[in-house]
mmCIF file of C-alpha atoms and ligand atoms in Angstrom:
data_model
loop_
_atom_site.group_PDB
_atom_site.id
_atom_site.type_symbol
_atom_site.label_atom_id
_atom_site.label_comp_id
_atom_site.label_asym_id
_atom_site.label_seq_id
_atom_site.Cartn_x
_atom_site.Cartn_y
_atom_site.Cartn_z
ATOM 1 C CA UNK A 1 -37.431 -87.726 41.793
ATOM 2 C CA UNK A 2 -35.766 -89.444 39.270
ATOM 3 C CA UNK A 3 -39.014 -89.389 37.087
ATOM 4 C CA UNK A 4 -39.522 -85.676 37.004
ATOM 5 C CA UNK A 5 -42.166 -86.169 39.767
ATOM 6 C CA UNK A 6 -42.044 -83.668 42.640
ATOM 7 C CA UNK A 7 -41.361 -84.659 45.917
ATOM 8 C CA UNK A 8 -43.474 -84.150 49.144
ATOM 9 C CA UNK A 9 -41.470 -85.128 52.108
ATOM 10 C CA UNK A 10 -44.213 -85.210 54.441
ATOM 11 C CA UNK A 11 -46.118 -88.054 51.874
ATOM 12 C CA UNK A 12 -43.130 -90.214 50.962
ATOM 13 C CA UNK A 13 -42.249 -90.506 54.265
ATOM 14 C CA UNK A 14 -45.626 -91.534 54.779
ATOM 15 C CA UNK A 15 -45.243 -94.242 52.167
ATOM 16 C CA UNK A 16 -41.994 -95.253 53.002
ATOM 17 C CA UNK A 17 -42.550 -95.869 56.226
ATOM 18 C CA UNK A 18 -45.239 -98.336 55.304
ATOM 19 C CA UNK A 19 -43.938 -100.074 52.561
ATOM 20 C CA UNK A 20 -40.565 -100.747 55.171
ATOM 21 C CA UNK A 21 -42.821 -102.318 57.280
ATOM 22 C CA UNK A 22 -44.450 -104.592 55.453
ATOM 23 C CA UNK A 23 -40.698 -105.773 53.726
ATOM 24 C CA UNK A 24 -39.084 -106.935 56.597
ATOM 25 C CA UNK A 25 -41.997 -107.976 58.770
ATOM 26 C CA UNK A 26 -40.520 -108.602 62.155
ATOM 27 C CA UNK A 27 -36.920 -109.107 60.815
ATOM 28 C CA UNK A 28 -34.010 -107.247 61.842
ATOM 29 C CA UNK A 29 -32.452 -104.150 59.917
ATOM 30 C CA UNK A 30 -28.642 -103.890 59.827
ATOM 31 C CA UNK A 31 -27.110 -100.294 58.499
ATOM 32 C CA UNK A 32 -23.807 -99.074 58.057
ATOM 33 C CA UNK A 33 -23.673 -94.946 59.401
ATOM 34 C CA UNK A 34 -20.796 -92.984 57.746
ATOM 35 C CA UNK A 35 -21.862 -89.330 59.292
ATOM 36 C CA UNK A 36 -23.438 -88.710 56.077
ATOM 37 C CA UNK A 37 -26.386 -87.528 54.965
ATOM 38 C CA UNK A 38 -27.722 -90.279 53.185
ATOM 39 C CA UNK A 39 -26.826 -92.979 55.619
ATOM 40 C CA UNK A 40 -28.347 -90.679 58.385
ATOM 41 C CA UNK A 41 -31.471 -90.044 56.523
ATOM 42 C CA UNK A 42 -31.425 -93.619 55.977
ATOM 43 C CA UNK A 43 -31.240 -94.574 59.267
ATOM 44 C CA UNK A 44 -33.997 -92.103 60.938
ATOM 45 C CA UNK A 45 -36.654 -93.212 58.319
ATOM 46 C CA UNK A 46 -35.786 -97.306 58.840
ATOM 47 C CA UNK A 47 -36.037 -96.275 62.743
ATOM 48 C CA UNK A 48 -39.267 -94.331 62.342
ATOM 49 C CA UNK A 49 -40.805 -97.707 60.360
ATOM 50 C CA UNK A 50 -39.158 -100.441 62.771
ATOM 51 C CA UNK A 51 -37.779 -98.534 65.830
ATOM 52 C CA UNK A 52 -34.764 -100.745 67.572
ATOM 53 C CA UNK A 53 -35.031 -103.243 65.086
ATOM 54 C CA UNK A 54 -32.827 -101.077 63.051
ATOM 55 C CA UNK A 55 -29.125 -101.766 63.833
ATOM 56 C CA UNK A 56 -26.793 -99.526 62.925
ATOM 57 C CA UNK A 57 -22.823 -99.656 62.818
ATOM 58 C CA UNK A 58 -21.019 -97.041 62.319
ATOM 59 C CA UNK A 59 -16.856 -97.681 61.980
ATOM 60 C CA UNK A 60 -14.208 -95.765 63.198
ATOM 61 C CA UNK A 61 -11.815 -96.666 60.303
ATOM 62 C CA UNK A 62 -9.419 -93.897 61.811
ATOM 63 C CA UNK A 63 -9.524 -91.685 58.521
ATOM 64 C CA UNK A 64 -12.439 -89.656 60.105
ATOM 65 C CA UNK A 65 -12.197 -85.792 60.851
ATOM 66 C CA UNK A 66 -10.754 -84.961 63.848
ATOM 67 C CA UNK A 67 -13.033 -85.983 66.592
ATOM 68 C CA UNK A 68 -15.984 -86.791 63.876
ATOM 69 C CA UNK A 69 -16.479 -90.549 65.224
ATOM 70 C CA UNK A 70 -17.299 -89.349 68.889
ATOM 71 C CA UNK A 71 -19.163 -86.454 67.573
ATOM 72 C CA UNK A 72 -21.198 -88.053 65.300
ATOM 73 C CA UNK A 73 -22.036 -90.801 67.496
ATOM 74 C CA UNK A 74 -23.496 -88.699 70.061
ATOM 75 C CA UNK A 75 -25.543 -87.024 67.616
ATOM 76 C CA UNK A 76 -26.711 -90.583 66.041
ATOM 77 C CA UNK A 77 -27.764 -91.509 70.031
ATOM 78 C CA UNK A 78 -29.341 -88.074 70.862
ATOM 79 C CA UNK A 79 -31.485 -88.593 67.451
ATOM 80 C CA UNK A 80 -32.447 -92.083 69.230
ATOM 81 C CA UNK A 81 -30.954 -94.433 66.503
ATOM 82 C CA UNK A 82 -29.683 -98.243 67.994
ATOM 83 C CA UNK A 83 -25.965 -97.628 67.134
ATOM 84 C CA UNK A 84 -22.723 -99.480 67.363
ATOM 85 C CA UNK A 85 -20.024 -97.465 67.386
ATOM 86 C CA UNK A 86 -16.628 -99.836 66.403
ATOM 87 C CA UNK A 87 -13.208 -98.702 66.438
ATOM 88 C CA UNK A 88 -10.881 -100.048 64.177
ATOM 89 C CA UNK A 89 -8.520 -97.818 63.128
ATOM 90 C CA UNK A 90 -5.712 -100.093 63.365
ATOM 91 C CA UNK A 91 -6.936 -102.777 61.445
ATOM 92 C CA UNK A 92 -7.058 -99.920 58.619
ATOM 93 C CA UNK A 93 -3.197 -99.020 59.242
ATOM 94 C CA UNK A 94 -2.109 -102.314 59.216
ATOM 95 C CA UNK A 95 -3.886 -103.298 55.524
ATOM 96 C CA UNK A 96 -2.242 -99.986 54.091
ATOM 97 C CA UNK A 97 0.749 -100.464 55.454
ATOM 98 C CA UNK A 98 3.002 -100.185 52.490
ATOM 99 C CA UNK A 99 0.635 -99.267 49.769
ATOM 100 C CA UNK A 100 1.358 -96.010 47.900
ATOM 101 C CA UNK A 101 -0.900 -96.542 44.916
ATOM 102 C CA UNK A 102 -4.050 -94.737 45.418
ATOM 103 C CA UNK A 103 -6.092 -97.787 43.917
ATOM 104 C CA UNK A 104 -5.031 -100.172 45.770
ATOM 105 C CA UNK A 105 -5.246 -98.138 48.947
ATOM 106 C CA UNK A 106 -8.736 -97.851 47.982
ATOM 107 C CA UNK A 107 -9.371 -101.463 47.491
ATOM 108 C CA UNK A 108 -7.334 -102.084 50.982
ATOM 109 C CA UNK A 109 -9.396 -99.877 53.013
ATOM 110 C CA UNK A 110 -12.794 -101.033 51.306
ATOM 111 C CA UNK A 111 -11.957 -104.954 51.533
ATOM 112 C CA UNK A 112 -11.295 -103.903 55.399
ATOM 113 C CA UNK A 113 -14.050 -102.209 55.891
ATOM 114 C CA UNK A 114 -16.386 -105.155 54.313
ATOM 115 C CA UNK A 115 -14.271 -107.660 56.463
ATOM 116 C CA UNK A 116 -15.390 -105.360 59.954
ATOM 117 C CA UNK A 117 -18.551 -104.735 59.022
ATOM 118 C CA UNK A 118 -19.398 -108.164 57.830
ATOM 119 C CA UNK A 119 -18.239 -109.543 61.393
ATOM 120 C CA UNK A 120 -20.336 -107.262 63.219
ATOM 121 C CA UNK A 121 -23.118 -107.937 60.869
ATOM 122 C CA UNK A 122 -22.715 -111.376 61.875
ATOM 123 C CA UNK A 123 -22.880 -110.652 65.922
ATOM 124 C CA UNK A 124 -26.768 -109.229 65.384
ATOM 125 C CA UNK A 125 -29.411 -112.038 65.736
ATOM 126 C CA UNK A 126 -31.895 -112.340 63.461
ATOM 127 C CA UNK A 127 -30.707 -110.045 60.763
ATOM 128 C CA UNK A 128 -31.936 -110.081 57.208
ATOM 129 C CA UNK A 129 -31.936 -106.970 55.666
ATOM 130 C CA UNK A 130 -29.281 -104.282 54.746
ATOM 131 C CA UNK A 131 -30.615 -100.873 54.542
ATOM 132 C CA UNK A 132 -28.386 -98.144 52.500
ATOM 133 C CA UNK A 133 -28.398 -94.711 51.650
ATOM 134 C CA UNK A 134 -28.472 -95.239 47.962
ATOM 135 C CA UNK A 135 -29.678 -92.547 46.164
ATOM 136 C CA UNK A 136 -30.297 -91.850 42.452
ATOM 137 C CA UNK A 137 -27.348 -90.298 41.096
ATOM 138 C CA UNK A 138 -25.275 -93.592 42.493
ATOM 139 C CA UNK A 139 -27.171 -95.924 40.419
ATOM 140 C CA UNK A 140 -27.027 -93.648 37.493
ATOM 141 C CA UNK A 141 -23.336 -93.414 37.580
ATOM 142 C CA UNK A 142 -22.864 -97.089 38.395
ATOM 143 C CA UNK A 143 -24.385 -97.650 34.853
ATOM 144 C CA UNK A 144 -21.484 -95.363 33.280
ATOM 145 C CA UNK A 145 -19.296 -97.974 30.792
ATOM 146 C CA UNK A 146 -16.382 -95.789 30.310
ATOM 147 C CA UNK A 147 -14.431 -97.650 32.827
ATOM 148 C CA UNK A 148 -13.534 -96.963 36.617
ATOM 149 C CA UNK A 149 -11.791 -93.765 37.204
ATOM 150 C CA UNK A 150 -11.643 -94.450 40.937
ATOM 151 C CA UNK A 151 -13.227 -97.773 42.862
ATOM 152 C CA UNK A 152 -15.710 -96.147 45.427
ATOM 153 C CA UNK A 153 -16.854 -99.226 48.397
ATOM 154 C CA UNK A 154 -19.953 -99.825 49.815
ATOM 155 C CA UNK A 155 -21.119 -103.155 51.774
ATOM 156 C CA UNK A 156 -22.391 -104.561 48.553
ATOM 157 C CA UNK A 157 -19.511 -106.872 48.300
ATOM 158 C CA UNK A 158 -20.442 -108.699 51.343
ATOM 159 C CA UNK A 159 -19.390 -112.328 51.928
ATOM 160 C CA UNK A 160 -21.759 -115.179 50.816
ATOM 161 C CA UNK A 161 -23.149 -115.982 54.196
ATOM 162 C CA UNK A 162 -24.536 -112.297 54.292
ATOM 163 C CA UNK A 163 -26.877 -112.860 51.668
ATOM 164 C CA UNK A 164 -29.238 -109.552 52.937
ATOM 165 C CA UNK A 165 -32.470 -108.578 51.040
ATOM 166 C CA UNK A 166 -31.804 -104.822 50.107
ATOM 167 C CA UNK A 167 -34.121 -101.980 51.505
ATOM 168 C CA UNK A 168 -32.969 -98.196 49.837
ATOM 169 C CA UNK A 169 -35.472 -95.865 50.642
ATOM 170 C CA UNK A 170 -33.670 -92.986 49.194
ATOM 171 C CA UNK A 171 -32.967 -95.008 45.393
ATOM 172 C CA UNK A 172 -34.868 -92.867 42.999
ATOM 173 C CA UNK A 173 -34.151 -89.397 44.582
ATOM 174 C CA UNK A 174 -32.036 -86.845 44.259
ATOM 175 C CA UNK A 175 -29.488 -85.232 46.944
ATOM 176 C CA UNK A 176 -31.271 -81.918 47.617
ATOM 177 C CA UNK A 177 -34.578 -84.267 47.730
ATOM 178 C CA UNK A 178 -33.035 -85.997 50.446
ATOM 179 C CA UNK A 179 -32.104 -83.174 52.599
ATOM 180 C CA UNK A 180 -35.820 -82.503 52.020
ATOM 181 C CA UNK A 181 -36.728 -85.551 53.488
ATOM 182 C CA UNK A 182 -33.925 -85.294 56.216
ATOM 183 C CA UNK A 183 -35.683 -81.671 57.271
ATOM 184 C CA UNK A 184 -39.027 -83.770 57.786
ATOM 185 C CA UNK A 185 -38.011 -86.261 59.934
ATOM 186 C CA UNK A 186 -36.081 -83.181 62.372
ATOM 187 C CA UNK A 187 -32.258 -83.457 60.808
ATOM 188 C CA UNK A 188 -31.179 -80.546 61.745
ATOM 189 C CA UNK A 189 -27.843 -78.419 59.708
ATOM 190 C CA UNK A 190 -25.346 -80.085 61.515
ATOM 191 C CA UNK A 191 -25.858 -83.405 59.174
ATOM 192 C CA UNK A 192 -27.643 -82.046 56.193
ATOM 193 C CA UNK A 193 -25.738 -79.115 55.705
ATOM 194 C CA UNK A 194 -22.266 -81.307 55.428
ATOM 195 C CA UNK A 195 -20.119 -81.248 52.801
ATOM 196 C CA UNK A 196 -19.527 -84.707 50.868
ATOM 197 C CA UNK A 197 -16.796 -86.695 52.493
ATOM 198 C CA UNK A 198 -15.340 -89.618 50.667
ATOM 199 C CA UNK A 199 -15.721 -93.781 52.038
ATOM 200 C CA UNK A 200 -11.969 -93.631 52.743
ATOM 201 C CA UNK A 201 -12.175 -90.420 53.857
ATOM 202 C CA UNK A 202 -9.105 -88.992 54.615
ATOM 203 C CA UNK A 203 -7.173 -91.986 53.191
ATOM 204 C CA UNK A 204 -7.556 -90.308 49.899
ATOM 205 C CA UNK A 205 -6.075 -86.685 51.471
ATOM 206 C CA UNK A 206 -3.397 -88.445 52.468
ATOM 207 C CA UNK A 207 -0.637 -88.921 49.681
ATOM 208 C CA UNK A 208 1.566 -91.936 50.246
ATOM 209 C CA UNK A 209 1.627 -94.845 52.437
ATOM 210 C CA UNK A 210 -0.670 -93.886 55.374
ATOM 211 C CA UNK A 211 0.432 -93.983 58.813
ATOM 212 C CA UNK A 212 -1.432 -92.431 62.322
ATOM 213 C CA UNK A 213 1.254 -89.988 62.178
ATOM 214 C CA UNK A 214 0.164 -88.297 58.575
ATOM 215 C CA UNK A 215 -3.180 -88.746 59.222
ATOM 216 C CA UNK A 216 -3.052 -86.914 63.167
ATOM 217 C CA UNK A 217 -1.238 -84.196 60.833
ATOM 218 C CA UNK A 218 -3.768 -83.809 58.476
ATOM 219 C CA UNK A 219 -6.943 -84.093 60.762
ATOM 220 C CA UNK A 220 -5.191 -80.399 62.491
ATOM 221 C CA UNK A 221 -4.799 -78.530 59.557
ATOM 222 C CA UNK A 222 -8.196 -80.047 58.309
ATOM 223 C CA UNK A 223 -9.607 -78.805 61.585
ATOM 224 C CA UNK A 224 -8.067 -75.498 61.080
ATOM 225 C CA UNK A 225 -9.443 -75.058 57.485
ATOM 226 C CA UNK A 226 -13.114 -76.223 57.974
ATOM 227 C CA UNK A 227 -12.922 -74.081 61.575
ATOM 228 C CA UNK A 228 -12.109 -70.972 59.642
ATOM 229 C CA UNK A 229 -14.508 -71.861 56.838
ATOM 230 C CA UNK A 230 -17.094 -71.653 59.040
ATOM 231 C CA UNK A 231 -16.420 -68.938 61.318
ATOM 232 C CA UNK A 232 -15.746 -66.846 58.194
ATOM 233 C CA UNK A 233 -19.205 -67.591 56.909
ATOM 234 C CA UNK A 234 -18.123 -69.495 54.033
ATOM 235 C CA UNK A 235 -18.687 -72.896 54.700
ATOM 236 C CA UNK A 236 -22.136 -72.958 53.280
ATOM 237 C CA UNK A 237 -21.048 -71.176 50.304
ATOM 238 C CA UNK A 238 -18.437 -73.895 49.233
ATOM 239 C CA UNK A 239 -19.451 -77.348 47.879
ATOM 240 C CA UNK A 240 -16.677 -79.127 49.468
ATOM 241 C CA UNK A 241 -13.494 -78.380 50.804
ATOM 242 C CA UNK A 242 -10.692 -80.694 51.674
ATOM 243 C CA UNK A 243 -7.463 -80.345 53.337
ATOM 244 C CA UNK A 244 -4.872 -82.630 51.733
ATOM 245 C CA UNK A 245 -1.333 -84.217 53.044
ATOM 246 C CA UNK A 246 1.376 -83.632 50.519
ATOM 247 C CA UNK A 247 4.154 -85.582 51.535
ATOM 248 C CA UNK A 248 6.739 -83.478 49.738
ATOM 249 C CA UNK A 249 8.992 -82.100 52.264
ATOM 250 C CA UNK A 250 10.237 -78.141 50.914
ATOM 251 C CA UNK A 251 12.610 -75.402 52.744
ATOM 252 C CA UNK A 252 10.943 -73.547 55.604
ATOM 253 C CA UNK A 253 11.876 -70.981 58.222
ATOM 254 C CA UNK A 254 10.690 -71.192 61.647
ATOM 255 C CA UNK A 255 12.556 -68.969 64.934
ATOM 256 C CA UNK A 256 14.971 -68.474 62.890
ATOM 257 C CA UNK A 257 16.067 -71.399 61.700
ATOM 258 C CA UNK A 258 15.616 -73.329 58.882
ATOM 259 C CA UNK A 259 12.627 -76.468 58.870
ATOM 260 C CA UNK A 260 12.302 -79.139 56.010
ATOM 261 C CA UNK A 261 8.721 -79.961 56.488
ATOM 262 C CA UNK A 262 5.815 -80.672 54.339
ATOM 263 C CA UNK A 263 3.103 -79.043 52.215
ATOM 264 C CA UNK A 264 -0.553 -78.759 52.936
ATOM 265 C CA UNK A 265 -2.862 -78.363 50.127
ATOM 266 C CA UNK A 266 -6.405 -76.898 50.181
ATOM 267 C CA UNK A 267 -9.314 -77.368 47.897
ATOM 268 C CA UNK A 268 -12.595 -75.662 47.530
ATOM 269 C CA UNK A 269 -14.764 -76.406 44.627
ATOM 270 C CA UNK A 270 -18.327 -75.557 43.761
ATOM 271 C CA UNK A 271 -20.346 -78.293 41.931
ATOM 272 C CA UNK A 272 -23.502 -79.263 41.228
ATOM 273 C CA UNK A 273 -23.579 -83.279 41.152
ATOM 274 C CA UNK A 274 -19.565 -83.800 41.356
ATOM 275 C CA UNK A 275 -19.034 -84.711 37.485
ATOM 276 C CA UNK A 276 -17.311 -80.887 37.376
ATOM 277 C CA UNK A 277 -15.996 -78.776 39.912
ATOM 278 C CA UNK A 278 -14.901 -75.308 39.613
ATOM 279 C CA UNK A 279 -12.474 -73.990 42.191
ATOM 280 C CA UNK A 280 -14.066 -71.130 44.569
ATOM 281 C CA UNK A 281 -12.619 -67.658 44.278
ATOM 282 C CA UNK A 282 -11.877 -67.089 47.611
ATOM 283 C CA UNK A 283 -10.700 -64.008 49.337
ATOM 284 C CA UNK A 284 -6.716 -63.595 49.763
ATOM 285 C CA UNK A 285 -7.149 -62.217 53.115
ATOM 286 C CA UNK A 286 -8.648 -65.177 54.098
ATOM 287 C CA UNK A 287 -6.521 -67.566 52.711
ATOM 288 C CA UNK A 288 -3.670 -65.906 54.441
ATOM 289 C CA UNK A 289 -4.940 -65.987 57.955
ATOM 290 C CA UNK A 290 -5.762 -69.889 57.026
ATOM 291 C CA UNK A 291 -2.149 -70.357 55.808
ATOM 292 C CA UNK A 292 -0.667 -68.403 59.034
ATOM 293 C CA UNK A 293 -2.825 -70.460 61.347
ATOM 294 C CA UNK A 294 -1.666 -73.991 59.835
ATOM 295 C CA UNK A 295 1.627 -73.093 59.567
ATOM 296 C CA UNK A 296 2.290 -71.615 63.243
ATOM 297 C CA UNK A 297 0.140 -74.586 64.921
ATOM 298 C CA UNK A 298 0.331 -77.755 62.637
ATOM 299 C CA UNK A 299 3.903 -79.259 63.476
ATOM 300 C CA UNK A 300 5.107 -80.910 60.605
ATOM 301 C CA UNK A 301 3.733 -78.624 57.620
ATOM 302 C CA UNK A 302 5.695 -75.702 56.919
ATOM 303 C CA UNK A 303 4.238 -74.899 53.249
ATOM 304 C CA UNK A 304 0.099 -74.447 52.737
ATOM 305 C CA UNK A 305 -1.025 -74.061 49.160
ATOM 306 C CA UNK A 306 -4.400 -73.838 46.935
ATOM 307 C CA UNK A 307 -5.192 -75.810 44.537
ATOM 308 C CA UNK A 308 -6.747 -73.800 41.609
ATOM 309 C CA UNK A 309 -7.614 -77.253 39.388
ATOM 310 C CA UNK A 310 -11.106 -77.652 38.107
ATOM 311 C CA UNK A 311 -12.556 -80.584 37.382
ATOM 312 C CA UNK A 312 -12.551 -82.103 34.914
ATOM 313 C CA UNK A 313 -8.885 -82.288 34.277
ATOM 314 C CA UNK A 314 -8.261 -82.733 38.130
ATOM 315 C CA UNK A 315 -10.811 -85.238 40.266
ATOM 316 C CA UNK A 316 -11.943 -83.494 43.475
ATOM 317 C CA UNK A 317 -9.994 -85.663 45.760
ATOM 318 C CA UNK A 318 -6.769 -86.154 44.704
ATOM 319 C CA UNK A 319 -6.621 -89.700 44.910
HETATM 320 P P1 XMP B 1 -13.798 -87.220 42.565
HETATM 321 O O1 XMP B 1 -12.552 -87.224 43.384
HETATM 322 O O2 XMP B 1 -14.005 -88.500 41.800
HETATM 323 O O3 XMP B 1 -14.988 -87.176 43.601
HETATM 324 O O4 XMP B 1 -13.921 -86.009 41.695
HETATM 325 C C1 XMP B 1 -16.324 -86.895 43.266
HETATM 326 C C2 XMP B 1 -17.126 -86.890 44.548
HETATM 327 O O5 XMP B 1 -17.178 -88.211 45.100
HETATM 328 C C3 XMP B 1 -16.596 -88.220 46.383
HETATM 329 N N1 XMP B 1 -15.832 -89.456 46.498
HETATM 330 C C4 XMP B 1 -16.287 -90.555 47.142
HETATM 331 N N2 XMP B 1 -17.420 -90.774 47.807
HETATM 332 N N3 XMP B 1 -16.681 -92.980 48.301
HETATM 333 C C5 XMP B 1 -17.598 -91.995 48.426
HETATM 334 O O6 XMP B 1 -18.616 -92.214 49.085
HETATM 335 C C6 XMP B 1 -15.529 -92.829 47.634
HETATM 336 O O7 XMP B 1 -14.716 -93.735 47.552
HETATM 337 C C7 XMP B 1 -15.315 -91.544 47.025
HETATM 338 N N4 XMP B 1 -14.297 -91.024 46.287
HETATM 339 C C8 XMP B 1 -14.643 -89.739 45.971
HETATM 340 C C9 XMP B 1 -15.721 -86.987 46.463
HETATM 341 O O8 XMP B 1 -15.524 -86.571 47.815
HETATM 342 C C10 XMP B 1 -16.505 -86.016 45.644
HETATM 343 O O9 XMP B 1 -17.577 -85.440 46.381
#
């Protein structure tokens, strides 16, 4: 805990659970799900205090892993959460369109993401709380005063009308602490043992001007890396890993004949809280069969690279 106090799960579930109750009364919960492990924790602890009252809304902002919003959703319904599951990809498309520079893509896809989830906010009777995985480290760093290297979005920004008391069960722990907790209430690996995934998730792999077409590119080779990551028994041993869409088209060779296509970068990095990174020193012969596998199935991407950038120096994502 963020006082040097150690955590019981099994207690400060306990204690959560009680103080939730007696906030919001018989009021109605409203939650935004990512697929992440703090908005999932979240969610099952609200729902073990207030059962259905808890709404959640989880939105399909079309810069998801490949088939993470269906995934994920069944998993949020098998784990008995009250779930709305909105797709909205397009709307996302159509407020990049145009916009190359990263911030401002950022700003586009958080301003649409407030505008969906503040009209299906709107659509649940009775609501008057906002629940959020908020954890310790996030209001530490949102104290930092040496400026905004990148603008990361929640639903705080939401319009006037929305006026919702706060309830953040997770605010004064830390990450591991919350996995903790997530163990307790019967998460199982498949969400706690996740990597971090950005808000604007692959919006911020994707170099350029977004379109469905880069992203559908990007979500195969993605699915390719993480696949291989995992079958290779290294996916637990990495911190994160990324795929990312370089829209620089280079001189390929396919059949026979020559291919302009573009580059695919990957990333792997080992951290601790994200302020560094170091890149992971992973073995050649696995890169290669990673590099042969995007290359022979990913049309469009005829070049794969690694990106050996620490951080700091380089950010994690690379926009
Ligand atoms: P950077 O790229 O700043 O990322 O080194 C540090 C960590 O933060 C994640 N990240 C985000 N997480 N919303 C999020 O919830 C965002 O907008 C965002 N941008 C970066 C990144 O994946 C890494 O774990």
């Amino acid at each position: 805990m963020y006082n040097g106090e150690k955590l019981d799960p099994k207690a400060f579930i306990a204690v959560q659970v009680k103080e939730i109750q007696e906030q919001v009364g018989d009021d109605v919960v409203i939650l935004g799900l990512s697929g992440g492990v703090d908005s999932t924790v979240t969610a099952v602890l609200v729902n073990r205090a207030i059962g259905d009252r808890l709404q959640c809304i989880f939105v399909d902002h079309g810069l998801l892993r490949k088939n993470e919003f269906e995934d994920v959703l069944a998993y949020y319904e098998k784990m008995g959460l009250n779930v709305k599951g909105v797709r909205a990809a397009d709307r996302f498309f159509a407020a990049c369109k145009g916009i190359t520079d990263p911030e401002l893509k950022r700003k586009a896809i958080g301003k649409t993401f407030i505008d969906v989830f503040a009209e299906e906010a709107r659509k649940v009777q009775n609501a008057k709380w906002l629940a959020q995985g908020t954890i310790w480290p996030d209001i530490a760093e949102s104290h930092s005063d040496k400026g905004t290297i990148k603008s990361h979005h929640n639903v705080g920004g939401l319009p006037e009308d929305l006026k919702f008391g706060l309830v953040e069960p997770l605010k004064y722990l830390y990450k591991y602490e919350v996995r903790e907790v997530g163990a307790e209430l019967g998460l199982d690996s498949y969400i706690l043992g996740r990597h971090p995934f950005p808000g604007p998730g692959l919006g911020v792999r994707c170099l350029g001007e977004l379109t469905p077409e880069k992203i559908a590119i990007l979500q195969e080779a993605d699915k390719i890396w993480i696949d291989n990551l995992r079958e290779a028994g290294l996916y637990d041993k990495v911190w994160q890993a990324a795929a990312i869409f370089v829209p620089v088209k280079t001189t390929g060779i396919a059949d026979g004949r020559r291919t302009y296509d573009n580059v695919i970068a990957l990333r792997a990095v080992n951290s601790i809280d994200a302020v560094t990174a170091q890149i992971v020193h992973l073995p050649w012969d696995f890169l290669d069969k990673v590099q042969d596998e995007i290359i022979a199935k990913v049309k469009g991407v005829n070049r794969v690279v690694y990106d050996i950038s620490s951080k700091p120096g380089a950010t994690i994502e690379w926009e």
